[in-house]
CSV table of C-alpha atoms in Angstrom, one decimal:
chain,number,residue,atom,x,y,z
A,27,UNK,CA,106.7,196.4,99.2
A,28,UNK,CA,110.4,197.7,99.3
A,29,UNK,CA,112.8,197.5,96.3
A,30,UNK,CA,115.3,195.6,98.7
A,31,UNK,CA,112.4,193.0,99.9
A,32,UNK,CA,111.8,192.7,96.0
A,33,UNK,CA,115.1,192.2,95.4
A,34,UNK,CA,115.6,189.3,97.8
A,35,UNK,CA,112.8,187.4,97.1
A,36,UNK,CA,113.6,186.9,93.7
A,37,UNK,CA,115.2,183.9,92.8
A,38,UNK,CA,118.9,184.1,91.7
A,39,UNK,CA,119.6,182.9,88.6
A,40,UNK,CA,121.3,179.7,87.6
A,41,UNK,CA,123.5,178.8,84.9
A,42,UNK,CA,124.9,175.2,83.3
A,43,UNK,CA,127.8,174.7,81.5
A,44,UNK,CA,126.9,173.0,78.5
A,45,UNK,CA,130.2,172.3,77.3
A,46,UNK,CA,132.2,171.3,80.6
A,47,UNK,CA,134.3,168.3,78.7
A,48,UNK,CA,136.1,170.4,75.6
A,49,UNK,CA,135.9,173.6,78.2
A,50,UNK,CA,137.8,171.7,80.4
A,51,UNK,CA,140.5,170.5,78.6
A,52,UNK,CA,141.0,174.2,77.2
A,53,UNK,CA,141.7,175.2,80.6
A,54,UNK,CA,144.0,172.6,81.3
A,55,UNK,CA,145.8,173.9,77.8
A,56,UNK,CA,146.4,177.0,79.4
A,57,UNK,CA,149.4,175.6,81.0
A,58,UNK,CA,150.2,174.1,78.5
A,59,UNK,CA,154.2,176.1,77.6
A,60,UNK,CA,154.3,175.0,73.8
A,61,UNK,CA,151.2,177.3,73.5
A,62,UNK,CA,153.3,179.9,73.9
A,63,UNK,CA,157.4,178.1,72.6
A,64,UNK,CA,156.9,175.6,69.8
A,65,UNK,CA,159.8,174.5,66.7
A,66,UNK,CA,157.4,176.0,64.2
A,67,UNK,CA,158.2,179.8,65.8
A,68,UNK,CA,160.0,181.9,63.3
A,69,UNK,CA,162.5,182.6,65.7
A,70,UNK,CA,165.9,183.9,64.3
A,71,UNK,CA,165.4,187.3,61.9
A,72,UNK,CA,166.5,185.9,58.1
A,73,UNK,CA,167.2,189.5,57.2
A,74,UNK,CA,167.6,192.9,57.9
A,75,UNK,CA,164.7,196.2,58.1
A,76,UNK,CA,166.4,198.3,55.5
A,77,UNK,CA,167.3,200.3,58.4
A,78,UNK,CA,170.8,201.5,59.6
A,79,UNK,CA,173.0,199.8,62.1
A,80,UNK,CA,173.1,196.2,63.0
A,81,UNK,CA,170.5,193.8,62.1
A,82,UNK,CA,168.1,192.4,64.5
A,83,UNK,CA,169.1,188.6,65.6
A,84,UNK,CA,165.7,187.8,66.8
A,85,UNK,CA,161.9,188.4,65.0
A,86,UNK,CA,159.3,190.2,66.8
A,87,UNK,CA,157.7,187.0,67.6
A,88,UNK,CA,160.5,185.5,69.6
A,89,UNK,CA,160.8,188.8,71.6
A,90,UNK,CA,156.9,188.6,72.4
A,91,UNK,CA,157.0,184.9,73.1
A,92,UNK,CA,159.9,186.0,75.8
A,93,UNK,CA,158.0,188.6,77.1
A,94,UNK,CA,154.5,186.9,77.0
A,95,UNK,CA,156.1,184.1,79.6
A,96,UNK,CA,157.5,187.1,81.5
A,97,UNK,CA,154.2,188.7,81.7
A,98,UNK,CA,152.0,185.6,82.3
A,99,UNK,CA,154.5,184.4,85.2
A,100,UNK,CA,155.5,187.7,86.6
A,101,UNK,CA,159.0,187.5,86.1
A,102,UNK,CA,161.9,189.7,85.9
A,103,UNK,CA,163.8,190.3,82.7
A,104,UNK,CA,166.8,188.1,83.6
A,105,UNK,CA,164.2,185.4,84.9
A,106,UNK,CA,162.2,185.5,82.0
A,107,UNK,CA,165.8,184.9,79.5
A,108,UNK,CA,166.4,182.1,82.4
A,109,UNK,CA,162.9,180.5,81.5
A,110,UNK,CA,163.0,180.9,78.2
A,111,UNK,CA,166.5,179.5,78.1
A,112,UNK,CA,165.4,176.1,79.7
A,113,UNK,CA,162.3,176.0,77.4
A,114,UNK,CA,164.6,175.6,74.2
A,115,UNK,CA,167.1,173.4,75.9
A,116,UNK,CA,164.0,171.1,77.2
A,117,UNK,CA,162.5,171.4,73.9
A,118,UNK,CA,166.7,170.4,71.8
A,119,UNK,CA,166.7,173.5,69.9
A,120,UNK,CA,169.1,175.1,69.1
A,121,UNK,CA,168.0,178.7,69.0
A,122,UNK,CA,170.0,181.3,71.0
A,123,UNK,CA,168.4,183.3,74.2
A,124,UNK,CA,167.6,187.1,73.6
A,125,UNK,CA,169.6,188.8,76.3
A,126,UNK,CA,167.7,190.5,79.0
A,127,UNK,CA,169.1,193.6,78.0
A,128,UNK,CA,167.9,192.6,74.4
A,129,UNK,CA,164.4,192.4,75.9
A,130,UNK,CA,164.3,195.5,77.7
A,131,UNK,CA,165.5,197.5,74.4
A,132,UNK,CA,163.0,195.4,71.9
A,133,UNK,CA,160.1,196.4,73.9
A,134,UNK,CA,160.3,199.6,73.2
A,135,UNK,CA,159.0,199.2,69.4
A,136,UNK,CA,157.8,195.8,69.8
A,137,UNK,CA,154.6,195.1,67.2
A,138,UNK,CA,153.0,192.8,69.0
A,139,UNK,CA,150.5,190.4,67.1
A,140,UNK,CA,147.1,190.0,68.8
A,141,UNK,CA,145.5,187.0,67.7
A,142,UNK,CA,141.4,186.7,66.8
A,143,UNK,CA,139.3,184.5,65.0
A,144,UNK,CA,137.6,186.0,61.9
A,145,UNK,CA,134.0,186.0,61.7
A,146,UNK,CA,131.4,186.0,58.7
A,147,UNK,CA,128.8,188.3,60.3
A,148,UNK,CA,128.2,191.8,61.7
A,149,UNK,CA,130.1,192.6,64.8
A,150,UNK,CA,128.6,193.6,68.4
A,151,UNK,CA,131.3,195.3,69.9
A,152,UNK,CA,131.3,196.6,73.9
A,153,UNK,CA,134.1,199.4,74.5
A,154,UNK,CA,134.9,200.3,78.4
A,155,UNK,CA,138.2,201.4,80.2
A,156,UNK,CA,140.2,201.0,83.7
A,157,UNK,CA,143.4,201.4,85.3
A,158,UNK,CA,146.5,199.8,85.8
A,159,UNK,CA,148.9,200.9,88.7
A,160,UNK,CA,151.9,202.3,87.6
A,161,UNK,CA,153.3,203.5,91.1
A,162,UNK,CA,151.7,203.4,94.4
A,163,UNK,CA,151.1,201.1,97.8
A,164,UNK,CA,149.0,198.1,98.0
A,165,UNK,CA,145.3,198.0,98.6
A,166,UNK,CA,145.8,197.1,102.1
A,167,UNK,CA,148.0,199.8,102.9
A,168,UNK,CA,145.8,202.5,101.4
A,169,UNK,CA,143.0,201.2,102.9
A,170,UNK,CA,144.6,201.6,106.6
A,171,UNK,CA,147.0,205.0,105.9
A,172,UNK,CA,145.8,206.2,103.4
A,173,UNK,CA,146.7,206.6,99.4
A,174,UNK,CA,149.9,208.7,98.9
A,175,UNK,CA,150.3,211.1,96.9
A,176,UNK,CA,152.9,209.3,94.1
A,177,UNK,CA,149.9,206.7,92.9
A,178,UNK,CA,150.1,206.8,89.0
A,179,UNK,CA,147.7,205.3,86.7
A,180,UNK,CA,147.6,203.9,83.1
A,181,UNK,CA,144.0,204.4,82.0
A,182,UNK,CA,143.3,201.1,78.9
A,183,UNK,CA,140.8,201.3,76.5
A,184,UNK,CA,139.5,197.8,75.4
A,185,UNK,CA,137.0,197.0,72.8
A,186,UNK,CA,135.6,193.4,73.1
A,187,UNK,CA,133.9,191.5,70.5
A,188,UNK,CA,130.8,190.3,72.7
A,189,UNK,CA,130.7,187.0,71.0
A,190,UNK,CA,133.9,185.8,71.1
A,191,UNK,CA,134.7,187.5,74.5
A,192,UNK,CA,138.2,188.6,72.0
A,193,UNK,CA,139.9,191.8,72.2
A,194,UNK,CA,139.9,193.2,68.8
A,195,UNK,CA,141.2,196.7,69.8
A,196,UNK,CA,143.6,198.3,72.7
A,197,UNK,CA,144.9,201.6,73.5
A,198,UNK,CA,146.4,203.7,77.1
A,199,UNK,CA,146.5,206.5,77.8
A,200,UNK,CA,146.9,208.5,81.4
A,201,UNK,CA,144.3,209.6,83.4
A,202,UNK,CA,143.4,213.0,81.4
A,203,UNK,CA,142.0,211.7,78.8
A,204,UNK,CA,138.0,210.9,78.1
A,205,UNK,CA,136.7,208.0,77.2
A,206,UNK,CA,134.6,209.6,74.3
A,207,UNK,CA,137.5,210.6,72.6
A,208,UNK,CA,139.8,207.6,72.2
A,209,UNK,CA,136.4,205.9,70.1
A,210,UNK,CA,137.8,206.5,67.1
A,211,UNK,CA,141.6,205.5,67.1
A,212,UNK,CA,139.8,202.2,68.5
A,213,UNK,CA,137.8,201.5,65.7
A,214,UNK,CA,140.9,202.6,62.8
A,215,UNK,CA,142.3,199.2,64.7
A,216,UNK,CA,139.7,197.0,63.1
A,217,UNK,CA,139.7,196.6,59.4
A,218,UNK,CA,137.5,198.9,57.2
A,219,UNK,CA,136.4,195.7,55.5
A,220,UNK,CA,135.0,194.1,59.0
A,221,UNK,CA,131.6,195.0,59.7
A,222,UNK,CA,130.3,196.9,62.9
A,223,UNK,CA,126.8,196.3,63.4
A,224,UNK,CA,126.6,197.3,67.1
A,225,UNK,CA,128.5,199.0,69.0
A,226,UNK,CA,127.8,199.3,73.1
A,227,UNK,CA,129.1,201.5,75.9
A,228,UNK,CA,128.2,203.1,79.0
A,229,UNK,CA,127.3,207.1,80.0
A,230,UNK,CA,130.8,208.1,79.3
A,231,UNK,CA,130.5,207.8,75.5
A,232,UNK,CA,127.6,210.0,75.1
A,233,UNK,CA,129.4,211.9,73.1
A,234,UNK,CA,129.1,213.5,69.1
A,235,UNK,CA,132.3,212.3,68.6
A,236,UNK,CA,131.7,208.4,69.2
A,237,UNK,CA,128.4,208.8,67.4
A,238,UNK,CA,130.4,210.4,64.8
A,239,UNK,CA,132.9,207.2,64.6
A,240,UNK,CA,130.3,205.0,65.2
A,241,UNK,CA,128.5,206.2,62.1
A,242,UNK,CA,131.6,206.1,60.2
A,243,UNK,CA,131.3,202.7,60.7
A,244,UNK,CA,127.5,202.3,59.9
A,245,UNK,CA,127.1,200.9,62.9
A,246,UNK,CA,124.1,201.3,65.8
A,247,UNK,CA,125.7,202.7,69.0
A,248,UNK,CA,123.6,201.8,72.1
A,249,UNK,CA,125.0,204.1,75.0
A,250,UNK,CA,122.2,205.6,77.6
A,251,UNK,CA,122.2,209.5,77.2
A,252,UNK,CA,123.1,211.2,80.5
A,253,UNK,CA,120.6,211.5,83.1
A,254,UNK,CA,120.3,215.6,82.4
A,255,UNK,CA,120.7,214.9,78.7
A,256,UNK,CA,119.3,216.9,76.9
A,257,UNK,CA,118.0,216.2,72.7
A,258,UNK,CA,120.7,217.4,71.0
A,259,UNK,CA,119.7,220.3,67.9
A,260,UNK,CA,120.3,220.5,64.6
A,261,UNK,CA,121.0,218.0,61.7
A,262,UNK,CA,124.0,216.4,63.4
A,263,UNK,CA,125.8,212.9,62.9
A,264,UNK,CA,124.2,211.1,65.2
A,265,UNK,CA,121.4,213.5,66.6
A,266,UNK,CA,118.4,211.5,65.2
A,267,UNK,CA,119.4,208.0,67.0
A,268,UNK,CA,120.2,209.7,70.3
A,269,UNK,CA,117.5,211.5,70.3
A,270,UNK,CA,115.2,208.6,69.7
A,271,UNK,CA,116.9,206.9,72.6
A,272,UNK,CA,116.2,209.5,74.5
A,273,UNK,CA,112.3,209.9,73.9
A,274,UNK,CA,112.7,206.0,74.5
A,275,UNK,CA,113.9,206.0,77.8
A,276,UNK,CA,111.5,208.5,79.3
A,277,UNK,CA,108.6,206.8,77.8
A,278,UNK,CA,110.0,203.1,78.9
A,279,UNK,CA,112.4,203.9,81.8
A,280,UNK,CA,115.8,203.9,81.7
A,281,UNK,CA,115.8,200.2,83.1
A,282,UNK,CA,113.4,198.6,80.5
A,283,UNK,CA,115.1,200.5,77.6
A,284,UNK,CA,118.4,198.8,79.0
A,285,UNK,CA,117.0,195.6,78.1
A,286,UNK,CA,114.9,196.0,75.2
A,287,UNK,CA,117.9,197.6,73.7
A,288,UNK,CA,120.7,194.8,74.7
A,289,UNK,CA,122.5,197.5,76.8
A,290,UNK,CA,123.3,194.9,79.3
A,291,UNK,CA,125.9,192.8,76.8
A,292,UNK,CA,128.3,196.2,77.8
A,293,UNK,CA,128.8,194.1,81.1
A,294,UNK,CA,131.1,191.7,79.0
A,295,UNK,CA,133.5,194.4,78.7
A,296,UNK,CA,133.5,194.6,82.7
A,297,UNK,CA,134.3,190.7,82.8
A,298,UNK,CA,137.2,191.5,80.2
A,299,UNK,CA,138.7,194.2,82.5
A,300,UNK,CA,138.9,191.5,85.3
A,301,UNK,CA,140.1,189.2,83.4
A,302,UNK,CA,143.1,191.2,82.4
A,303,UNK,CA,143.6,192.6,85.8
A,304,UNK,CA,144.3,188.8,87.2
A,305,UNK,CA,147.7,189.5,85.2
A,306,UNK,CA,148.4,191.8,87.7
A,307,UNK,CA,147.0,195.1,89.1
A,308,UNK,CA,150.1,196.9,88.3
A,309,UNK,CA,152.5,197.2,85.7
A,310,UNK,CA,155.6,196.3,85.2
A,311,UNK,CA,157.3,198.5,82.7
A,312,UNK,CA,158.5,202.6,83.5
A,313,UNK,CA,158.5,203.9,79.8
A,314,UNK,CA,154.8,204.5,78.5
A,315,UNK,CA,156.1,202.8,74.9
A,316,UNK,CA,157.0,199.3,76.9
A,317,UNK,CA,153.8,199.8,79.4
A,318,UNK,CA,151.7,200.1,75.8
A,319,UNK,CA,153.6,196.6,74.8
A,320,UNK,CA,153.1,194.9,78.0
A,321,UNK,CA,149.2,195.6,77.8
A,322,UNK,CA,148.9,194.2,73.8
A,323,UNK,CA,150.6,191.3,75.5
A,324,UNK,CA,148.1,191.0,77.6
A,325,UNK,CA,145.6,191.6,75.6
A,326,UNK,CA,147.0,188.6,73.5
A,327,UNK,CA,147.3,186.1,76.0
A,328,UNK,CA,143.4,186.6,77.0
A,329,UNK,CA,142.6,185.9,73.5
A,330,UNK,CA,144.8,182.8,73.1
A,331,UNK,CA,142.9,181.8,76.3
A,332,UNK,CA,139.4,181.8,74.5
A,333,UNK,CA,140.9,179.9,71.4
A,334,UNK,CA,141.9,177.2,73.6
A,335,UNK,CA,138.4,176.8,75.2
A,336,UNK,CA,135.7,179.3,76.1
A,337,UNK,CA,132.4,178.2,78.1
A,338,UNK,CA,129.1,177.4,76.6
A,339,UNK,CA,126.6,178.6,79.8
A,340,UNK,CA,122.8,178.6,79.4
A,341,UNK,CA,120.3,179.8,82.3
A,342,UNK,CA,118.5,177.3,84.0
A,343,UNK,CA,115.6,177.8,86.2
């Protein structure tokens, strides 16, 4: 029997939402503006940064909630002042509007605050990349002509926190870079006291240095070694656990050492990547600094998503 006839005469599988009622009113919340503009937002700087010239007029947070509605609605600058504007005269406060111009400058060094929910236990986290447009035609164009030559990329690291389906850590970079070597400015992200106790990625982090961070860490990596890996020599960081995976997967097969091992959690990281790309294929911002803030904004919208309301699914035969 062929792999395909296999294939399709196994039954797909099903899944139930076991918590549909509190799921749905979290997507419902999502619309929900005082997520995002509320009177308990610090909004007005108190005081200065110590630094020279004039003193800021509005807190990080009031520039991020600005540019959070801008990025979640796909607004211009002077739109997203127009919105935000409306919000605190619907809501009778009497703040004042950062200027679009205001905006544009602030972005530049904006800190942004990506929220997460703390947890007791060991970590499993799942580390992938893609791209984000940063010049270039639509799909449909490229797909008829042909791409041009002017297409420019952003290349995103994420690494996801596969229970919560959070973000915990976020970095670009352009197109030349691995994905091996931005492992360990990832992980500085999370705090030293968290603990790692997996950590999951695909072929492309088959590297010494993410075993290196990973061990750092005292964490287990779970990456497949490349097909034409070979065990690496020597008493290096890492060697021992690679190899062993290695002498696993030709015993077992690369596909039942996938699931023995929990490979297939790395997938979450692919849903992540989708999820962030239905905020828009390309971005917005020309500088690299404001492009780095309008991905950590992002990044925190998805994870205020899941604190509203993420689904409980179970497989079902």
């Amino acid at each position: 029997m062929s792999k395909a006839s296999t294939l399709a005469g196994r039954p797909k599988t099903r899944y139930r939402t076991r918590n549909w009622r509190e799921y749905d009113r979290g997507l419902i919340a999502r619309g929900d503006l005082t997520v995002w503009m509320s009177p308990d937002l610090a909004w007005h700087a108190s005081e200065g940064t110590g630094r020279r010239g004039r003193p800021p007029v509005f807190t990080d947070a009031a520039i991020q909630t600005v540019l959070t509605l801008k990025v979640l609605y796909q607004l211009p600058l002077r739109a997203a002042q127009g919105m935000a504007g409306s919000l605190i005269r619907l809501a009778g406060l009497d703040w004042r509007v950062p200027h679009y111009s205001t905006l544009s400058r602030r972005q530049k060094d904006l800190t942004v605050a990506i929220p997460y929910r703390s947890r007791g236990g060991p970590l499993h986290l799942v580390v992938d990349s893609t791209g984000l447009k940063v010049l270039g035609e639509g799909e449909w164009k490229v797909r008829k002509h042909g791409a041009d030559k002017r297409r420019v990329w952003r290349k995103v690291h994420l690494v996801i926190d596969a229970d919560s389906h959070e973000i915990r850590a976020v970095e670009m970079t352009d197109h030349r870079h691995g994905d091996g070597e931005i492992v360990p400015g990832l992980l500085a992200q999370l705090p030293e006291a968290e603990r790692i106790g997996v950590i999951s990625g695909d072929g492309a982090y088959d590297t010494r240095g993410v075993y290196e961070a990973s061990a750092s860490r005292q964490a287990a990596l779970v990456v497949p070694p490349r097909r034409n890996g070979k065990p690496w020599k020597g008493q290096t960081v890492g060697a021992e656990e690679r190899n062993e995976s290695l002498r696993a997967i030709r015993h077992l097969g690369r596909r039942l050492w996938k699931r023995w091992s929990g490979y297939h959690r790395r997938s979450l990281a692919e849903t992540a990547m989708s999820r962030l790309k239905r905020l828009g294929e390309r971005l917005a911002a020309r500088d690299p600094a404001r492009q780095v803030a309008e991905v950590q904004i992002r990044c925190a919208i998805l994870n205020t998503f899941n604190r509203l309301g993420m689904p409980d699914t179970v497989a079902v035969a």
